[in-house]
CSV table of C-alpha atoms and ligand atoms in Angstrom, one decimal:
chain,number,residue,atom,x,y,z
A,1,UNK,CA,17.2,39.8,6.9
A,2,UNK,CA,17.1,36.1,6.2
A,3,UNK,CA,17.3,35.2,2.6
A,4,UNK,CA,15.7,31.7,1.6
A,5,UNK,CA,16.8,30.6,-1.3
A,6,UNK,CA,14.3,27.4,-2.8
A,7,UNK,CA,15.3,25.7,-5.9
A,8,UNK,CA,13.7,22.7,-8.1
A,9,UNK,CA,16.0,20.0,-9.9
A,10,UNK,CA,15.1,16.5,-10.4
A,11,UNK,CA,15.8,13.6,-8.2
A,12,UNK,CA,18.6,11.9,-7.8
A,13,UNK,CA,19.0,8.3,-6.3
A,14,UNK,CA,21.6,9.7,-3.9
A,15,UNK,CA,18.9,11.9,-2.0
A,16,UNK,CA,17.1,8.9,-0.6
A,17,UNK,CA,19.6,9.0,2.5
A,18,UNK,CA,17.3,12.9,3.2
A,19,UNK,CA,13.7,11.2,2.2
A,20,UNK,CA,12.7,8.3,5.3
A,21,UNK,CA,11.1,11.4,7.7
A,22,UNK,CA,8.7,12.8,5.1
A,23,UNK,CA,8.1,9.4,3.3
A,24,UNK,CA,7.2,7.9,6.7
A,25,UNK,CA,5.0,10.7,7.8
A,26,UNK,CA,1.2,9.4,7.5
A,27,UNK,CA,0.3,12.7,5.8
A,28,UNK,CA,2.7,12.3,2.6
A,29,UNK,CA,1.8,8.5,2.9
A,30,UNK,CA,-1.9,9.4,1.7
A,31,UNK,CA,-0.5,11.4,-1.5
A,32,UNK,CA,2.1,9.4,-2.9
A,33,UNK,CA,3.4,5.5,-2.9
A,34,UNK,CA,4.2,4.4,0.2
A,35,UNK,CA,7.1,2.9,-0.8
A,36,UNK,CA,11.3,3.2,0.4
A,37,UNK,CA,13.0,5.7,-0.4
A,38,UNK,CA,15.2,4.2,-3.1
A,39,UNK,CA,12.2,2.8,-4.7
A,40,UNK,CA,10.1,5.5,-4.2
A,41,UNK,CA,13.0,7.8,-6.4
A,42,UNK,CA,12.7,5.5,-8.9
A,43,UNK,CA,8.9,5.7,-9.2
A,44,UNK,CA,9.2,9.2,-9.8
A,45,UNK,CA,10.9,9.2,-13.1
A,46,UNK,CA,8.6,6.7,-14.5
A,47,UNK,CA,7.5,7.9,-18.0
A,48,UNK,CA,4.8,10.3,-18.0
A,49,UNK,CA,6.2,12.3,-15.1
A,50,UNK,CA,8.7,15.1,-14.3
A,51,UNK,CA,9.1,15.2,-10.8
A,52,UNK,CA,11.1,17.3,-9.1
A,53,UNK,CA,12.9,18.0,-5.2
A,54,UNK,CA,12.2,21.1,-3.9
A,55,UNK,CA,15.0,22.2,-2.0
A,56,UNK,CA,15.5,25.0,0.6
A,57,UNK,CA,19.2,26.3,1.2
A,58,UNK,CA,20.7,22.9,-0.3
A,59,UNK,CA,18.1,20.4,1.8
A,60,UNK,CA,15.1,18.6,0.8
A,61,UNK,CA,12.2,20.5,1.7
A,62,UNK,CA,9.5,19.1,-0.5
A,63,UNK,CA,8.2,17.7,-3.9
A,64,UNK,CA,6.4,18.8,-7.1
A,65,UNK,CA,5.3,16.5,-9.7
A,66,UNK,CA,3.9,17.1,-13.1
A,67,UNK,CA,1.7,13.7,-14.0
A,68,UNK,CA,0.2,12.6,-17.2
A,69,UNK,CA,-2.1,10.0,-16.1
A,70,UNK,CA,-3.9,9.3,-19.4
A,71,UNK,CA,-3.1,10.9,-22.8
A,72,UNK,CA,-3.7,14.8,-22.9
A,73,UNK,CA,-4.8,14.9,-19.1
A,74,UNK,CA,-1.7,16.2,-17.1
A,75,UNK,CA,-2.0,16.5,-12.8
A,76,UNK,CA,0.3,18.3,-10.3
A,77,UNK,CA,1.5,16.9,-6.9
A,78,UNK,CA,3.2,17.8,-3.8
A,79,UNK,CA,4.3,17.4,-0.4
A,80,UNK,CA,6.8,19.3,1.4
A,81,UNK,CA,7.9,17.9,4.5
A,82,UNK,CA,7.1,18.7,7.7
A,83,UNK,CA,9.6,20.8,8.9
A,84,UNK,CA,9.2,23.1,6.2
A,85,UNK,CA,5.2,23.8,6.2
A,86,UNK,CA,3.3,26.5,5.9
A,87,UNK,CA,6.7,28.6,4.7
A,88,UNK,CA,5.8,28.9,1.3
A,89,UNK,CA,7.3,26.1,0.1
A,90,UNK,CA,3.9,24.1,-1.8
A,91,UNK,CA,3.1,28.0,-2.7
A,92,UNK,CA,6.1,28.3,-4.6
A,93,UNK,CA,6.6,24.8,-5.8
A,94,UNK,CA,3.6,24.4,-7.6
A,95,UNK,CA,3.8,28.0,-8.7
A,96,UNK,CA,7.3,27.0,-10.5
A,97,UNK,CA,6.1,23.4,-12.4
A,98,UNK,CA,2.8,25.2,-14.0
A,99,UNK,CA,4.7,28.3,-15.2
A,100,UNK,CA,7.3,26.4,-16.4
A,101,UNK,CA,4.9,23.4,-17.9
A,102,UNK,CA,2.6,25.9,-19.7
A,103,UNK,CA,5.9,27.0,-21.6
A,104,UNK,CA,7.3,23.5,-22.1
A,105,UNK,CA,4.2,21.7,-23.4
A,106,UNK,CA,0.8,22.4,-25.4
A,107,UNK,CA,-1.8,21.4,-22.8
A,108,UNK,CA,-5.0,23.7,-22.2
A,109,UNK,CA,-5.2,23.1,-18.7
A,110,UNK,CA,-3.5,21.1,-15.6
A,111,UNK,CA,-6.1,19.5,-12.7
A,112,UNK,CA,-4.8,19.4,-8.9
A,113,UNK,CA,-6.6,16.9,-7.0
A,114,UNK,CA,-7.0,16.7,-3.2
A,115,UNK,CA,-9.1,15.1,-0.2
A,116,UNK,CA,-12.3,17.1,0.4
A,117,UNK,CA,-10.7,17.4,4.1
A,118,UNK,CA,-7.2,17.9,2.8
A,119,UNK,CA,-7.6,22.4,3.9
A,120,UNK,CA,-3.9,22.0,3.1
A,121,UNK,CA,-3.7,21.2,0.1
A,122,UNK,CA,-7.1,23.4,-1.3
A,123,UNK,CA,-5.1,26.6,0.4
A,124,UNK,CA,-2.3,25.8,-2.1
A,125,UNK,CA,-4.0,24.9,-5.3
A,126,UNK,CA,-6.4,28.6,-4.6
A,127,UNK,CA,-2.9,30.2,-3.5
A,128,UNK,CA,-1.8,29.4,-7.1
A,129,UNK,CA,-4.7,30.1,-9.2
A,130,UNK,CA,-6.4,26.3,-9.5
A,131,UNK,CA,-10.0,26.9,-9.6
A,132,UNK,CA,-12.5,24.2,-8.1
A,133,UNK,CA,-13.9,22.5,-11.0
A,134,UNK,CA,-15.8,19.5,-9.7
A,135,UNK,CA,-16.3,17.5,-6.4
A,136,UNK,CA,-15.4,14.1,-6.5
A,137,UNK,CA,-17.4,11.3,-5.2
A,138,UNK,CA,-15.5,8.7,-3.5
A,139,UNK,CA,-13.6,5.8,-5.7
A,140,UNK,CA,-12.2,2.6,-5.4
A,141,UNK,CA,-8.6,3.8,-5.5
A,142,UNK,CA,-9.3,7.3,-3.6
A,143,UNK,CA,-11.8,6.1,-0.5
A,144,UNK,CA,-12.7,10.0,0.7
A,145,UNK,CA,-14.5,12.3,-1.9
A,146,UNK,CA,-12.4,14.7,-3.3
A,147,UNK,CA,-11.7,18.3,-5.0
A,148,UNK,CA,-10.6,18.9,-9.1
A,149,UNK,CA,-9.2,22.0,-9.3
A,150,UNK,CA,-8.2,23.3,-12.4
A,151,UNK,CA,-5.2,26.1,-13.8
A,152,UNK,CA,-6.0,26.9,-17.7
A,153,UNK,CA,-3.7,28.5,-19.4
A,154,UNK,CA,-3.0,32.1,-19.6
B,201,COA,C1,-0.2,20.7,1.4
B,201,COA,C2,1.0,21.3,1.9
B,201,COA,C3,1.8,20.4,0.4
B,201,COA,C4,1.4,22.6,1.6
B,201,COA,O1,2.4,23.0,1.9
B,201,COA,P1,3.2,24.3,2.4
B,201,COA,O2,4.4,24.4,1.9
B,201,COA,O3,2.8,24.0,3.8
B,201,COA,O4,2.1,25.2,1.7
B,201,COA,P2,2.1,26.7,1.5
B,201,COA,O5,3.6,27.4,3.2
B,201,COA,O6,3.4,27.0,0.0
B,201,COA,O7,1.0,27.1,2.1
B,201,COA,C5,0.1,27.9,1.0
B,201,COA,C6,-1.1,28.4,1.1
B,201,COA,O8,-1.6,27.2,1.9
B,201,COA,C7,-1.6,27.4,3.2
B,201,COA,N1,-2.3,26.1,4.4
B,201,COA,C8,-0.9,25.4,4.2
B,201,COA,N2,-1.2,24.9,4.9
B,201,COA,C9,-2.5,24.7,5.5
B,201,COA,C10,-3.1,24.4,6.6
B,201,COA,N3,-2.8,23.5,7.2
B,201,COA,N4,-5.0,24.9,7.0
B,201,COA,C11,-5.1,25.9,6.1
B,201,COA,N5,-4.3,26.8,5.3
B,201,COA,C12,-2.9,25.9,4.6
B,201,COA,C13,-0.9,29.0,3.6
B,201,COA,O9,-1.4,29.8,4.5
B,201,COA,C14,-1.4,29.4,2.3
B,201,COA,O10,-1.8,30.5,2.0
B,201,COA,P3,-1.7,31.7,1.6
B,201,COA,O11,-2.6,31.5,0.3
B,201,COA,O12,-2.6,32.6,2.4
B,201,COA,O13,-0.8,32.5,1.5
B,201,COA,C15,1.8,20.0,3.0
B,201,COA,O14,0.8,20.8,4.3
B,201,COA,C16,1.4,18.6,3.1
B,201,COA,O15,2.9,18.5,2.4
B,201,COA,N6,0.8,17.9,3.6
B,201,COA,C17,0.9,16.5,3.2
B,201,COA,C18,0.7,15.8,1.8
B,201,COA,C19,-0.1,16.9,1.0
B,201,COA,O16,-1.3,16.7,1.7
B,201,COA,N7,0.0,16.4,0.0
B,201,COA,C20,-0.9,17.5,-1.5
B,201,COA,C21,-2.0,15.9,-2.0
B,201,COA,S1,-3.1,16.5,-2.6
């Protein structure tokens, strides 16, 4: 049996060397700022964000972030590196950050928003107990229709 060790830790500028393949992936570029690795890491440590590298056996396998786009509103975001997909990485990471967020902050709920055609992201939302809350029409910043899922504090 192979035991896989998953861990979250804050992004570090020294992770930049491992970030080129995931940040160049068109699927990831749809979901995060298209920046070179060092600038991308700096953008993730901005105020109002709690962003973590997902490490699998010590190597970068993904990203998960808790954002506060507006006061009182919280949202989770994520990506998994292509080589690590469909192996439970995002489901694990979103569950971890959700539990941490409800324990640390006083929010009543966290939102998860994805393009309607992003079936993988919809599956992650369902897997982590984020229930479909609304269908969102296209918006200048988000040209595709979307799904808003919400998980409420237990
Ligand atoms: C969406 C994404 C993060 C999923 O990551 P992942 O690590 O492969 O997801 P997991 O392995 O944890 O899978 C979680 C669930 O989603 C399902 N799933 C994952 N990829 C899927 C796919 N392509 N199609 C259908 N279901 C999928 C899994 O089967 C699992 O379902 P379960 O409830 O039966 O266990 C990954 O595909 C990705 O990084 N995509 C590009 C970036 C992106 O879209 N980010 C989200 C923006 S909102």
